[in-house]
Amino acid sequence: MKSFLMILIFGVFFTLHANVEDDITNMIVQNSEKVTSILKDKSMPKAEQDKEIVRLVDPLFDFYLMGKLCLGKTIYTSLTKKQKSEFHVVFNRKIKESYINKLHLYTDEKLEFEKAKRIRKTRITLLSYLITKTEKKPVIYKFYENDEKKWLIYDVDIFGVSIVQTYRNQFSAALKTKSFEQFLEELDKDKSQ
Amino acid sequence: MIENFYKNRIIKFPKITLFVLFCIVTFLAFYIPRLSVDASAETLLLENDKDLIYTREINSRYDAPDFLVITYTPDAPLLSEKSLKNLKSLKKDLQSLNFVDNVVSILDVPLFKSPSKPLKELIQNIPTLESNSTDRNLAKAEFLSNPIYKNNLVGKDFITTAVVVNLKEDKRYKTLLDKKNATKKASDIKAFKDYREIQRAREHLNLQEIRDVMQKHSYDAQLFLGGVDMIADDMITYVKSDIKTYGSIVLVILLLMLYIVFRELKWVVIPIVISTASIVASTGLFGLLGFEVTVVSSNFISLQLIVTISIIIHLMVRYRELFITRNELSQEELILQTVTSILKPSFFAIITTIAGFSSLVFSGILPVIMLGWMMSLAITVSLIVIFLSFPAMLVLMKKSDKKVYFKTRVSLTALCSHLVEKHKKSVVFFSMLIFGISILYTFDIRVENSFINYFKKSTEIYKGMEVIDRSLGGTTPLDVIIDFPKPKDTPKKTVKKNATEDEFDEFEDEYNAIKNQNQYWFSADKMDVVRKVHSYLESIPEIGKVLSLGSVLELGRSLNDNKDLDDFALAMLYNELPQRFRKIVLSPYVNIKANQVRFSMRIVDSNPKLKRDRLLKKIKYDLVHKLGLKKENVHLSNLMVLYNNMLQSLFNSQIKTLGLMLVLLGIVFFILFRSWKVMLIAMIVNVIPISLIFGVMGYLDIPLDMMSITIASIAIGIAVDDTIHYLHRYKKEYAKDHDYVQAMKRSHQSVGYAMYYTSITIMIGFLVLVLSEFTPTIYFGLLTVLAMFSALVTDLLLLPALLLLVKPYKK
């Protein structure tokens, strides 16, 4: 009886967890299919495509956390409340633009998804592959569980390059020689990245 | 004692003396083949130069193979079917040579805009000139605008292209060199030298094979060969061929001159046999001792010839003088008197010359030190051979019945003594004037090392280097290495944490763990530095081509709608670039492990305005003061720096050794003449030819470099000999009647003739060198003639004028 109970408890536990990973996998697969169909829709103007994609990906990402991570703890905690909110406004726009620009580069390639994997209690990664004519290239979505128990993407690692880590490098280097205001102004101005 | 030695040994047993000498010279002759000529880059570098160690370190860190460049200028347009077909066939032939690693030409470099394609399509299949999809008109435009190809792979006029022949790495050479430099053990040095000899011979053959291939393809195009390896090989070839050709022509002219002056076969045979024996003996001795002839010391045979002939002529003139004045003496007695009266001044002349050359030993520059040792040894050998063989040979010959009076034939020495007698003050005044003017022009001397100017304009190497300089980005390699500051570890602050901060920490740990991965190295701040340094270096007119990560960034920008590649794109580029392209565009310019970048440049060697030392100093100064880099993070390296270091230290050592040489001369003069006044007079007389040499070099814009640096030593060697012989004789003549003027006249008519004949014979002989194809040989010939001439003039005019004015001898 005792052992039956144990099996039941663990069974429920594992099932619950398996559900989260499956949910994440399914959510991303469906989402990416939608995004791909938008990108392939030649009749839709680019601006509208972008708007649609943002609408689709916005709920999946935690852009607020990404902004914090890109600045790094030391810098972020030294900012005033006003600076922080100004930064998040600029960064939100920028990261979305940048992500969408990268999506536009790969409209014709097929995507393959593996099953999401829990690597820590509050972390899940989803490995996918971009299939080109000659090779398979890895794209990893990184999820974390926020305080509201919601799983959100905090970073994407494209072909071995983390978006957050490249921004961390870029921001910390820029802030070595510039004031925060100058940095923010340049970040806002620079539409290319 | 000396007299007894000559009387009882040499003159008594001349055949035995000559036989023993013959055996020794023959024994030493066997070692001549062991003497190697080494003109490689290694010998021209300073042994303990920290820049040499640094350059070796950089060369091993970056992917930069040894290469040769063939310039290819077809008769038809460069991208025509015919030219490309021929180029392809040339490439195939070069590729088939077993020492060639690969050949890079316009045929096989990636083309990104011919026509333009989306980046991801390009990365999957990068087209070349030979791809079906390539549009040749667009390709031409791309070659002329691509930051890596323009002024490098193709000339600005799009008529000439470069074919880069990358050579297989000689790992054994590098291993042996490293071992030799690390242990400095005799066995390792020998192993390295032995291997280098084999390798040099092989390199020579390899170049010949490349030339054969070029010859085969030269019907529809003009081809030239360039590259650092080629310069070294050609220099050795020129040095060797000059020694052979001009060495023998000089010898023939000396023979003729000796016959014209002395009119007796024995006075031709004796000097030539003795000089040849001396040169053979010393060359063999150098082989036995494992010495190497470098471009600096390649003149040793000429120097030894001058000194040897000079002593023999003094002996011959003295013998003939005694023959005329003391005809009653037997041949043995004549010889004895000749040898004993000339031995002392000759000995001292040799000692001072050796003192002069030994001062080179303190220069700290290996080829110059070797020249010092070689000259000192060679002159010692000459002294021994002359004073053993001259009396022995002469005693075997009959006493001549010919009486030749010098003064009936040549009156120039009499004219000199007359001039001094009447115008001694004017002589001193004019000498001082010449000295002053020479000193002024001395300040115009440039310390430069221009390879291109070593060769005449008609030579293949000059033409090749000129095309590479003019159209394909320059010759002498120079690297700028920039270190980036080490990233600081994130400070761990002990602040009060709340739950969110703990979570922040978890993420921080995750990113700190990956931040040092290679792909994240390409940060915007580093790339800014790269772009700034690259465009600064490109702005310098003396620099031909700059290749660096900056060129890659510029290329990336042109492929990215003229927007700079961001950190993400660069990280991606690093991860995604195929290995074969990484070897071309990244590994020669970036070393992530060392956290540094390399800017590879070539200097336009043929630019007449090029001031190498000033350029290097300016680059370093500007990078620190104008671009704001830290001094300790900026380094210059490669051949340009190493040759410049050697030249600058040659220049410093020249001043140092000249100073030391004068001090040594002063000491020897004082010991010899026992008088401060005579010592000072002798010094003044010897300083003027040196200043004149430097003044003429300044006036004619002959740069002071590793080839011309030895001229001052030669000038001293020649001038000192004449001064000592003259003063020695003058003192003897003065002792006869204590009459300064008569002593001068008698000295001029005796030793004066010897000096005159020596100078004329050698001057005419050495003028032949002007015909050489190798500029250093021409300068050497001209300056030696000038040194001989000025030494003769100062010793026949200024020296007696000063003696008459100062009157240094007591009655």
mmCIF file of C-alpha atoms in Angstrom, chain A residues 65 68-69 72-74 76-77 102 105-109 120 122-123 132-135 137 142 144-147 154-155 157-166 168-170 173 176 192-193, chain B residues 119-121 123-124 487 490-491 493 495 497 500-508 510-512 514-517 519-526 528 563-568 571-572 575-576:
data_model
loop_
_atom_site.group_PDB
_atom_site.id
_atom_site.type_symbol
_atom_site.label_atom_id
_atom_site.label_comp_id
_atom_site.label_asym_id
_atom_site.label_seq_id
_atom_site.Cartn_x
_atom_site.Cartn_y
_atom_site.Cartn_z
ATOM 1 C CA LEU A 65 14.453 40.324 -17.219
ATOM 2 C CA LYS A 68 18.332 43.457 -16.532
ATOM 3 C CA LEU A 69 20.559 40.543 -17.507
ATOM 4 C CA GLY A 72 24.415 42.839 -15.510
ATOM 5 C CA LYS A 73 23.820 42.986 -11.807
ATOM 6 C CA THR A 74 26.488 45.515 -10.899
ATOM 7 C CA TYR A 76 21.676 47.500 -13.065
ATOM 8 C CA THR A 77 21.607 47.787 -9.285
ATOM 9 C CA LYS A 102 17.195 37.739 -37.257
ATOM 10 C CA LEU A 105 17.103 36.084 -42.347
ATOM 11 C CA TYR A 106 15.742 32.566 -42.136
ATOM 12 C CA THR A 107 12.382 32.430 -43.844
ATOM 13 C CA ASP A 108 12.928 29.425 -46.061
ATOM 14 C CA GLU A 109 14.616 27.059 -43.649
ATOM 15 C CA ARG A 120 17.273 22.902 -13.024
ATOM 16 C CA THR A 122 13.529 26.784 -12.456
ATOM 17 C CA ARG A 123 15.190 26.332 -15.844
ATOM 18 C CA THR A 132 19.865 24.325 -44.125
ATOM 19 C CA LYS A 133 20.767 22.630 -47.386
ATOM 20 C CA THR A 134 23.996 21.309 -45.955
ATOM 21 C CA GLU A 135 23.737 21.191 -42.176
ATOM 22 C CA LYS A 137 22.327 24.334 -36.778
ATOM 23 C CA LYS A 142 16.087 29.201 -22.524
ATOM 24 C CA TYR A 144 12.876 30.229 -16.468
ATOM 25 C CA GLU A 145 9.963 30.094 -14.091
ATOM 26 C CA ASN A 146 9.036 33.501 -12.751
ATOM 27 C CA ASP A 147 7.506 34.375 -9.370
ATOM 28 C CA TYR A 154 15.017 34.848 -20.986
ATOM 29 C CA ASP A 155 17.589 34.119 -23.739
ATOM 30 C CA ASP A 157 21.227 30.869 -28.129
ATOM 31 C CA ILE A 158 21.533 30.943 -31.909
ATOM 32 C CA PHE A 159 24.208 28.706 -33.427
ATOM 33 C CA GLY A 160 26.207 28.830 -30.186
ATOM 34 C CA VAL A 161 25.858 32.585 -29.634
ATOM 35 C CA SER A 162 23.723 33.840 -26.759
ATOM 36 C CA ILE A 163 21.774 37.025 -27.466
ATOM 37 C CA VAL A 164 21.982 38.125 -23.824
ATOM 38 C CA GLN A 165 25.691 37.451 -23.533
ATOM 39 C CA THR A 166 26.540 39.483 -26.647
ATOM 40 C CA ARG A 168 26.210 42.043 -21.893
ATOM 41 C CA ASN A 169 29.580 42.371 -23.591
ATOM 42 C CA GLN A 170 28.469 45.274 -25.700
ATOM 43 C CA ALA A 173 32.161 47.814 -22.847
ATOM 44 C CA LYS A 176 33.322 51.777 -19.489
ATOM 45 C CA SER A 192 20.909 48.627 -36.789
ATOM 46 C CA GLN A 193 21.368 46.309 -33.860
ATOM 47 C CA LEU B 119 24.629 36.744 -46.797
ATOM 48 C CA LYS B 120 23.279 33.369 -45.788
ATOM 49 C CA GLU B 121 23.373 32.210 -49.411
ATOM 50 C CA ILE B 123 28.050 31.569 -46.601
ATOM 51 C CA GLN B 124 26.611 28.338 -47.939
ATOM 52 C CA PRO B 487 39.056 41.754 -18.468
ATOM 53 C CA THR B 490 33.391 41.006 -11.580
ATOM 54 C CA PRO B 491 33.855 42.273 -8.025
ATOM 55 C CA LYS B 493 30.164 42.889 -3.353
ATOM 56 C CA VAL B 495 25.553 43.643 0.027
ATOM 57 C CA LYS B 497 20.499 40.402 -0.622
ATOM 58 C CA THR B 500 15.262 38.877 -6.381
ATOM 59 C CA GLU B 501 18.959 39.575 -6.026
ATOM 60 C CA ASP B 502 19.599 35.916 -5.270
ATOM 61 C CA GLU B 503 17.875 35.095 -8.496
ATOM 62 C CA PHE B 504 19.933 37.763 -10.273
ATOM 63 C CA ASP B 505 23.043 36.049 -8.877
ATOM 64 C CA GLU B 506 22.001 32.734 -10.382
ATOM 65 C CA PHE B 507 21.781 34.326 -13.808
ATOM 66 C CA GLU B 508 25.030 36.224 -13.241
ATOM 67 C CA GLU B 510 25.354 31.444 -15.676
ATOM 68 C CA TYR B 511 26.667 34.297 -17.842
ATOM 69 C CA ASN B 512 29.982 34.666 -16.066
ATOM 70 C CA ILE B 514 30.302 31.601 -20.649
ATOM 71 C CA LYS B 515 31.547 35.157 -21.020
ATOM 72 C CA ASN B 516 35.098 34.129 -21.889
ATOM 73 C CA GLN B 517 34.096 31.800 -24.692
ATOM 74 C CA GLN B 519 32.870 33.880 -29.866
ATOM 75 C CA TYR B 520 32.167 36.649 -27.331
ATOM 76 C CA TRP B 521 35.631 38.104 -27.697
ATOM 77 C CA PHE B 522 34.603 40.315 -30.639
ATOM 78 C CA SER B 523 33.083 43.132 -28.585
ATOM 79 C CA ALA B 524 32.197 46.531 -29.979
ATOM 80 C CA ASP B 525 34.857 48.367 -27.941
ATOM 81 C CA LYS B 526 37.619 46.099 -29.264
ATOM 82 C CA ASP B 528 36.336 50.227 -32.416
ATOM 83 C CA LYS B 563 26.256 48.974 -41.357
ATOM 84 C CA ASP B 564 28.948 47.802 -38.962
ATOM 85 C CA LEU B 565 28.646 44.176 -37.918
ATOM 86 C CA ASP B 566 27.416 44.086 -34.324
ATOM 87 C CA ASP B 567 28.747 41.885 -31.539
ATOM 88 C CA PHE B 568 26.180 39.225 -32.326
ATOM 89 C CA ALA B 571 30.272 36.156 -32.716
ATOM 90 C CA MET B 572 28.213 34.361 -35.314
ATOM 91 C CA ASN B 575 31.388 30.390 -35.039
ATOM 92 C CA GLU B 576 30.152 29.914 -38.563
#
